[in-house]
């Protein structure tokens, strides 16, 4: 609760509350000082310095100077392009949303104008001229590209804040921002939008700025960004390699530098759709992406926030190319959690999905390290971990793979099964272990008896060694007393 109070107190001035369009990057109007974080915000990159200064000079409207313009349907068709441009100019104005009573009339005019622009694009009533397309992208850039608020750990200096428990910061300018995003969506998906023309304005720089915004705490904004980037990827084929590479770079920075990013889940959702469309045989570039970016995403602490999307992407790779199964399984074992039980439950669940798509040859390549790890999970004192590991035998495909390779698997896990039956505290785990043990016994009685004999020999030797150690200590104690 204290952290939430601190966070709110540091966020009284939102980035949208400051008119970035008319202030140089890194500065704010009035007495408010705004910090430009690395890779966060500033002026749109495709505006020149002179354009930024020109647009900035008019970004804050004098009171009473914004007037309602006529509706598109109320003017001649020949005048609509000029009216469209005038409406865009109104939407370039920025407002202070920290004060709901300030410039109420002007805010409503802008909001209504944005609604009309969205309807105009959606209706397809008139193809927008190339000049107006450029102006529209500049207007969109002025509104959406801004410095994001500092994260809670930046405000408080506390690195251990849990992003799952902390309330997300909601953008106060969302009534306008949502409409700007909607306008961009409609422009990108419109059949009237010529990609050859649009790619001049929706260029690599624009895409990078969109990707920067995925770190927004507002889930509504991230949802729009996910839709927009996915649509851009589908429509602008020339941008596809660049988008994949840029997402890779975000993942690398998250994994190896910051450990914090709000939009990993949304980016993985986009990638899940992209991976689903990969052609076979799979390119080496895509396999490297799996090994270098996706599998290492199991390392960061906040994996629970995006694990569902990550697991889907990983499984898509294995379903596309089953020969990647052992690569994925060995990657999971490399990042397997040691002391985080909840994370281990997630890993076992993902492992089951991967094994379900795994063929016999790939299974045999990783069988020994895999079941050594499963044996550890079977003996976990955390009942959810042990229970989840035992549930693997309920999967028909996995049970079949285990049956085919029982000569290797049973000797590895036999001791773990016996320990659970003898001493595990949880009744459910005990019952499931008895069922698995019975399955092996019915599967191959001869192998089971041999494993039981070897286990009894090891226990006897261990008991003998323990007795000798105890005797030595007794002799040392006696010698010390005699001395």
mmCIF file of C-alpha atoms in Angstrom, residues 250-482:
data_model
loop_
_atom_site.group_PDB
_atom_site.id
_atom_site.type_symbol
_atom_site.label_atom_id
_atom_site.label_comp_id
_atom_site.label_asym_id
_atom_site.label_seq_id
_atom_site.Cartn_x
_atom_site.Cartn_y
_atom_site.Cartn_z
ATOM 1 C CA UNK A 250 13.716 -5.210 -26.973
ATOM 2 C CA UNK A 251 13.894 -8.785 -25.686
ATOM 3 C CA UNK A 252 17.691 -8.686 -25.418
ATOM 4 C CA UNK A 253 17.609 -5.473 -23.410
ATOM 5 C CA UNK A 254 14.870 -6.847 -21.149
ATOM 6 C CA UNK A 255 16.699 -10.157 -20.551
ATOM 7 C CA UNK A 256 20.251 -8.917 -20.102
ATOM 8 C CA UNK A 257 19.916 -5.302 -18.908
ATOM 9 C CA UNK A 258 16.695 -3.977 -17.410
ATOM 10 C CA UNK A 259 14.621 -7.011 -16.371
ATOM 11 C CA UNK A 260 11.583 -4.703 -16.662
ATOM 12 C CA UNK A 261 9.221 -4.054 -19.556
ATOM 13 C CA UNK A 262 5.434 -3.736 -19.594
ATOM 14 C CA UNK A 263 4.804 -4.951 -23.136
ATOM 15 C CA UNK A 264 6.611 -8.301 -23.377
ATOM 16 C CA UNK A 265 3.313 -10.220 -23.319
ATOM 17 C CA UNK A 266 1.800 -8.154 -26.141
ATOM 18 C CA UNK A 267 4.950 -8.447 -28.271
ATOM 19 C CA UNK A 268 4.906 -12.221 -27.775
ATOM 20 C CA UNK A 269 1.254 -12.321 -28.858
ATOM 21 C CA UNK A 270 2.252 -10.640 -32.125
ATOM 22 C CA UNK A 271 5.135 -13.069 -32.553
ATOM 23 C CA UNK A 272 2.853 -16.037 -31.886
ATOM 24 C CA UNK A 273 0.829 -15.063 -34.951
ATOM 25 C CA UNK A 274 4.009 -14.422 -36.967
ATOM 26 C CA UNK A 275 5.528 -17.805 -36.022
ATOM 27 C CA UNK A 276 2.287 -19.514 -36.996
ATOM 28 C CA UNK A 277 2.798 -18.150 -40.519
ATOM 29 C CA UNK A 278 6.418 -19.257 -40.935
ATOM 30 C CA UNK A 279 6.978 -21.282 -44.093
ATOM 31 C CA UNK A 280 8.733 -24.651 -44.048
ATOM 32 C CA UNK A 281 11.554 -25.497 -44.106
ATOM 33 C CA UNK A 282 12.145 -22.889 -41.411
ATOM 34 C CA UNK A 283 14.811 -20.261 -42.055
ATOM 35 C CA UNK A 284 17.971 -20.313 -39.975
ATOM 36 C CA UNK A 285 17.163 -16.763 -38.875
ATOM 37 C CA UNK A 286 13.987 -17.991 -37.178
ATOM 38 C CA UNK A 287 15.763 -20.861 -35.422
ATOM 39 C CA UNK A 288 18.365 -18.417 -34.082
ATOM 40 C CA UNK A 289 15.537 -16.230 -32.802
ATOM 41 C CA UNK A 290 14.190 -19.219 -30.873
ATOM 42 C CA UNK A 291 17.570 -20.014 -29.307
ATOM 43 C CA UNK A 292 18.831 -16.480 -28.662
ATOM 44 C CA UNK A 293 15.648 -14.625 -27.685
ATOM 45 C CA UNK A 294 12.654 -16.832 -26.877
ATOM 46 C CA UNK A 295 14.326 -19.514 -24.752
ATOM 47 C CA UNK A 296 16.332 -16.960 -22.675
ATOM 48 C CA UNK A 297 13.020 -15.194 -21.902
ATOM 49 C CA UNK A 298 12.569 -17.966 -19.316
ATOM 50 C CA UNK A 299 15.305 -16.329 -17.239
ATOM 51 C CA UNK A 300 13.776 -13.004 -15.990
ATOM 52 C CA UNK A 301 11.939 -12.939 -12.656
ATOM 53 C CA UNK A 302 8.617 -11.507 -13.916
ATOM 54 C CA UNK A 303 8.083 -14.444 -16.327
ATOM 55 C CA UNK A 304 4.635 -15.134 -14.837
ATOM 56 C CA UNK A 305 3.365 -11.932 -16.499
ATOM 57 C CA UNK A 306 4.050 -13.231 -20.011
ATOM 58 C CA UNK A 307 4.587 -16.982 -19.635
ATOM 59 C CA UNK A 308 1.326 -17.973 -21.332
ATOM 60 C CA UNK A 309 2.276 -16.068 -24.506
ATOM 61 C CA UNK A 310 5.878 -17.304 -24.345
ATOM 62 C CA UNK A 311 4.772 -20.920 -23.958
ATOM 63 C CA UNK A 312 2.504 -20.545 -26.997
ATOM 64 C CA UNK A 313 5.383 -19.212 -29.132
ATOM 65 C CA UNK A 314 7.715 -22.016 -28.008
ATOM 66 C CA UNK A 315 5.110 -24.695 -28.702
ATOM 67 C CA UNK A 316 4.427 -23.176 -32.142
ATOM 68 C CA UNK A 317 8.075 -23.692 -33.058
ATOM 69 C CA UNK A 318 8.006 -27.359 -32.029
ATOM 70 C CA UNK A 319 4.715 -27.982 -33.824
ATOM 71 C CA UNK A 320 6.138 -26.334 -36.949
ATOM 72 C CA UNK A 321 9.390 -28.304 -36.821
ATOM 73 C CA UNK A 322 9.423 -31.282 -34.420
ATOM 74 C CA UNK A 323 13.219 -31.553 -34.807
ATOM 75 C CA UNK A 324 13.530 -28.473 -32.576
ATOM 76 C CA UNK A 325 11.977 -30.295 -29.592
ATOM 77 C CA UNK A 326 15.246 -31.408 -27.955
ATOM 78 C CA UNK A 327 16.705 -27.902 -28.441
ATOM 79 C CA UNK A 328 13.721 -26.427 -26.606
ATOM 80 C CA UNK A 329 13.767 -29.037 -23.824
ATOM 81 C CA UNK A 330 17.489 -28.553 -23.164
ATOM 82 C CA UNK A 331 16.883 -24.794 -23.161
ATOM 83 C CA UNK A 332 14.154 -25.173 -20.524
ATOM 84 C CA UNK A 333 16.482 -27.297 -18.391
ATOM 85 C CA UNK A 334 19.186 -24.626 -18.674
ATOM 86 C CA UNK A 335 16.913 -21.971 -17.136
ATOM 87 C CA UNK A 336 15.014 -24.299 -14.792
ATOM 88 C CA UNK A 337 14.220 -22.521 -11.484
ATOM 89 C CA UNK A 338 15.936 -23.864 -8.379
ATOM 90 C CA UNK A 339 14.139 -22.153 -5.501
ATOM 91 C CA UNK A 340 11.082 -20.522 -7.126
ATOM 92 C CA UNK A 341 8.288 -23.100 -6.799
ATOM 93 C CA UNK A 342 5.610 -21.120 -8.644
ATOM 94 C CA UNK A 343 7.958 -20.622 -11.570
ATOM 95 C CA UNK A 344 8.778 -24.333 -11.570
ATOM 96 C CA UNK A 345 5.065 -25.173 -11.845
ATOM 97 C CA UNK A 346 4.921 -22.964 -14.976
ATOM 98 C CA UNK A 347 7.973 -24.717 -16.434
ATOM 99 C CA UNK A 348 6.491 -28.192 -15.915
ATOM 100 C CA UNK A 349 3.261 -27.091 -17.595
ATOM 101 C CA UNK A 350 5.191 -25.751 -20.578
ATOM 102 C CA UNK A 351 7.331 -28.898 -20.660
ATOM 103 C CA UNK A 352 4.168 -30.994 -20.989
ATOM 104 C CA UNK A 353 3.017 -28.938 -23.987
ATOM 105 C CA UNK A 354 6.413 -29.332 -25.666
ATOM 106 C CA UNK A 355 6.603 -33.069 -24.946
ATOM 107 C CA UNK A 356 3.159 -33.511 -26.444
ATOM 108 C CA UNK A 357 4.598 -32.362 -29.791
ATOM 109 C CA UNK A 358 7.873 -34.289 -29.386
ATOM 110 C CA UNK A 359 8.714 -37.378 -31.430
ATOM 111 C CA UNK A 360 10.632 -40.441 -30.188
ATOM 112 C CA UNK A 361 14.035 -39.571 -31.718
ATOM 113 C CA UNK A 362 14.158 -36.046 -30.230
ATOM 114 C CA UNK A 363 12.876 -37.385 -26.906
ATOM 115 C CA UNK A 364 15.729 -39.880 -26.681
ATOM 116 C CA UNK A 365 18.350 -37.156 -27.204
ATOM 117 C CA UNK A 366 17.474 -35.400 -23.950
ATOM 118 C CA UNK A 367 15.974 -38.226 -21.921
ATOM 119 C CA UNK A 368 18.652 -38.533 -19.201
ATOM 120 C CA UNK A 369 18.984 -34.849 -18.134
ATOM 121 C CA UNK A 370 15.223 -34.408 -18.521
ATOM 122 C CA UNK A 371 14.239 -37.167 -16.112
ATOM 123 C CA UNK A 372 16.984 -36.304 -13.651
ATOM 124 C CA UNK A 373 15.276 -32.918 -13.399
ATOM 125 C CA UNK A 374 11.811 -34.488 -13.205
ATOM 126 C CA UNK A 375 13.067 -36.745 -10.374
ATOM 127 C CA UNK A 376 14.044 -33.606 -8.406
ATOM 128 C CA UNK A 377 10.600 -32.127 -9.034
ATOM 129 C CA UNK A 378 8.908 -35.360 -7.868
ATOM 130 C CA UNK A 379 10.627 -34.980 -4.489
ATOM 131 C CA UNK A 380 9.875 -31.270 -4.135
ATOM 132 C CA UNK A 381 8.526 -30.383 -0.665
ATOM 133 C CA UNK A 382 6.205 -27.929 -2.437
ATOM 134 C CA UNK A 383 3.205 -30.133 -3.160
ATOM 135 C CA UNK A 384 2.147 -28.216 -6.308
ATOM 136 C CA UNK A 385 5.511 -28.880 -7.966
ATOM 137 C CA UNK A 386 5.499 -32.601 -7.103
ATOM 138 C CA UNK A 387 1.850 -32.931 -8.084
ATOM 139 C CA UNK A 388 2.368 -31.158 -11.440
ATOM 140 C CA UNK A 389 5.338 -33.408 -12.239
ATOM 141 C CA UNK A 390 3.308 -36.537 -11.462
ATOM 142 C CA UNK A 391 0.507 -35.312 -13.744
ATOM 143 C CA UNK A 392 2.863 -35.820 -16.707
ATOM 144 C CA UNK A 393 1.945 -39.520 -16.559
ATOM 145 C CA UNK A 394 -1.704 -38.587 -17.200
ATOM 146 C CA UNK A 395 -0.777 -37.375 -20.703
ATOM 147 C CA UNK A 396 -1.265 -40.263 -23.107
ATOM 148 C CA UNK A 397 1.470 -39.199 -25.568
ATOM 149 C CA UNK A 398 4.043 -38.604 -22.823
ATOM 150 C CA UNK A 399 3.113 -41.868 -21.111
ATOM 151 C CA UNK A 400 3.736 -43.619 -24.440
ATOM 152 C CA UNK A 401 7.192 -42.055 -24.789
ATOM 153 C CA UNK A 402 8.015 -43.067 -21.202
ATOM 154 C CA UNK A 403 6.825 -46.621 -21.837
ATOM 155 C CA UNK A 404 9.028 -46.936 -24.931
ATOM 156 C CA UNK A 405 12.061 -45.752 -22.954
ATOM 157 C CA UNK A 406 11.283 -47.287 -19.549
ATOM 158 C CA UNK A 407 14.657 -49.107 -19.400
ATOM 159 C CA UNK A 408 16.360 -45.681 -19.142
ATOM 160 C CA UNK A 409 13.703 -43.720 -17.248
ATOM 161 C CA UNK A 410 12.709 -46.035 -14.402
ATOM 162 C CA UNK A 411 16.251 -46.454 -12.985
ATOM 163 C CA UNK A 412 16.559 -42.637 -12.937
ATOM 164 C CA UNK A 413 13.300 -41.902 -11.094
ATOM 165 C CA UNK A 414 12.825 -45.088 -9.029
ATOM 166 C CA UNK A 415 14.529 -43.663 -5.953
ATOM 167 C CA UNK A 416 12.414 -40.477 -6.153
ATOM 168 C CA UNK A 417 9.227 -42.574 -6.285
ATOM 169 C CA UNK A 418 10.287 -44.646 -3.265
ATOM 170 C CA UNK A 419 11.175 -41.554 -1.236
ATOM 171 C CA UNK A 420 7.768 -40.020 -1.945
ATOM 172 C CA UNK A 421 5.975 -43.177 -0.836
ATOM 173 C CA UNK A 422 8.053 -43.414 2.321
ATOM 174 C CA UNK A 423 8.122 -39.821 3.488
ATOM 175 C CA UNK A 424 6.262 -37.184 1.403
ATOM 176 C CA UNK A 425 4.001 -35.145 3.667
ATOM 177 C CA UNK A 426 1.228 -34.487 1.127
ATOM 178 C CA UNK A 427 -1.461 -37.178 0.769
ATOM 179 C CA UNK A 428 -2.308 -36.261 -2.851
ATOM 180 C CA UNK A 429 1.356 -36.510 -3.894
ATOM 181 C CA UNK A 430 1.635 -39.817 -2.040
ATOM 182 C CA UNK A 431 -1.416 -41.214 -3.846
ATOM 183 C CA UNK A 432 -0.259 -40.074 -7.301
ATOM 184 C CA UNK A 433 3.194 -41.568 -6.675
ATOM 185 C CA UNK A 434 1.636 -44.923 -5.783
ATOM 186 C CA UNK A 435 -0.283 -44.842 -9.087
ATOM 187 C CA UNK A 436 2.863 -44.071 -11.130
ATOM 188 C CA UNK A 437 4.801 -46.797 -9.313
ATOM 189 C CA UNK A 438 1.985 -49.265 -10.021
ATOM 190 C CA UNK A 439 2.008 -48.274 -13.705
ATOM 191 C CA UNK A 440 5.703 -49.131 -14.004
ATOM 192 C CA UNK A 441 5.179 -52.375 -12.144
ATOM 193 C CA UNK A 442 2.424 -53.444 -14.573
ATOM 194 C CA UNK A 443 4.379 -52.144 -17.557
ATOM 195 C CA UNK A 444 7.511 -54.252 -16.930
ATOM 196 C CA UNK A 445 7.570 -56.377 -13.765
ATOM 197 C CA UNK A 446 11.065 -57.696 -14.439
ATOM 198 C CA UNK A 447 12.566 -54.219 -14.841
ATOM 199 C CA UNK A 448 10.701 -53.007 -11.770
ATOM 200 C CA UNK A 449 12.076 -55.857 -9.626
ATOM 201 C CA UNK A 450 15.613 -55.171 -10.865
ATOM 202 C CA UNK A 451 15.316 -51.458 -9.974
ATOM 203 C CA UNK A 452 13.893 -52.442 -6.578
ATOM 204 C CA UNK A 453 16.827 -54.793 -5.950
ATOM 205 C CA UNK A 454 19.402 -52.140 -6.916
ATOM 206 C CA UNK A 455 17.634 -49.582 -4.735
ATOM 207 C CA UNK A 456 17.693 -51.979 -1.757
ATOM 208 C CA UNK A 457 21.432 -52.576 -2.290
ATOM 209 C CA UNK A 458 22.134 -48.836 -2.404
ATOM 210 C CA UNK A 459 20.097 -48.286 0.747
ATOM 211 C CA UNK A 460 21.935 -51.105 2.529
ATOM 212 C CA UNK A 461 25.333 -49.687 1.519
ATOM 213 C CA UNK A 462 24.238 -46.223 2.562
ATOM 214 C CA UNK A 463 23.094 -47.576 5.934
ATOM 215 C CA UNK A 464 26.408 -49.380 6.395
ATOM 216 C CA UNK A 465 28.376 -46.238 5.557
ATOM 217 C CA UNK A 466 26.270 -44.273 8.026
ATOM 218 C CA UNK A 467 26.943 -46.847 10.774
ATOM 219 C CA UNK A 468 30.701 -46.671 10.132
ATOM 220 C CA UNK A 469 30.609 -42.875 10.228
ATOM 221 C CA UNK A 470 28.721 -42.967 13.518
ATOM 222 C CA UNK A 471 31.244 -45.448 14.961
ATOM 223 C CA UNK A 472 34.159 -43.210 13.971
ATOM 224 C CA UNK A 473 32.520 -40.249 15.678
ATOM 225 C CA UNK A 474 31.959 -42.306 18.818
ATOM 226 C CA UNK A 475 35.616 -43.325 18.845
ATOM 227 C CA UNK A 476 36.711 -39.726 18.396
ATOM 228 C CA UNK A 477 34.399 -38.622 21.205
ATOM 229 C CA UNK A 478 35.781 -41.335 23.502
ATOM 230 C CA UNK A 479 39.376 -40.398 22.643
ATOM 231 C CA UNK A 480 38.625 -36.765 23.378
ATOM 232 C CA UNK A 481 37.142 -37.606 26.780
ATOM 233 C CA UNK A 482 40.073 -39.901 27.625
#
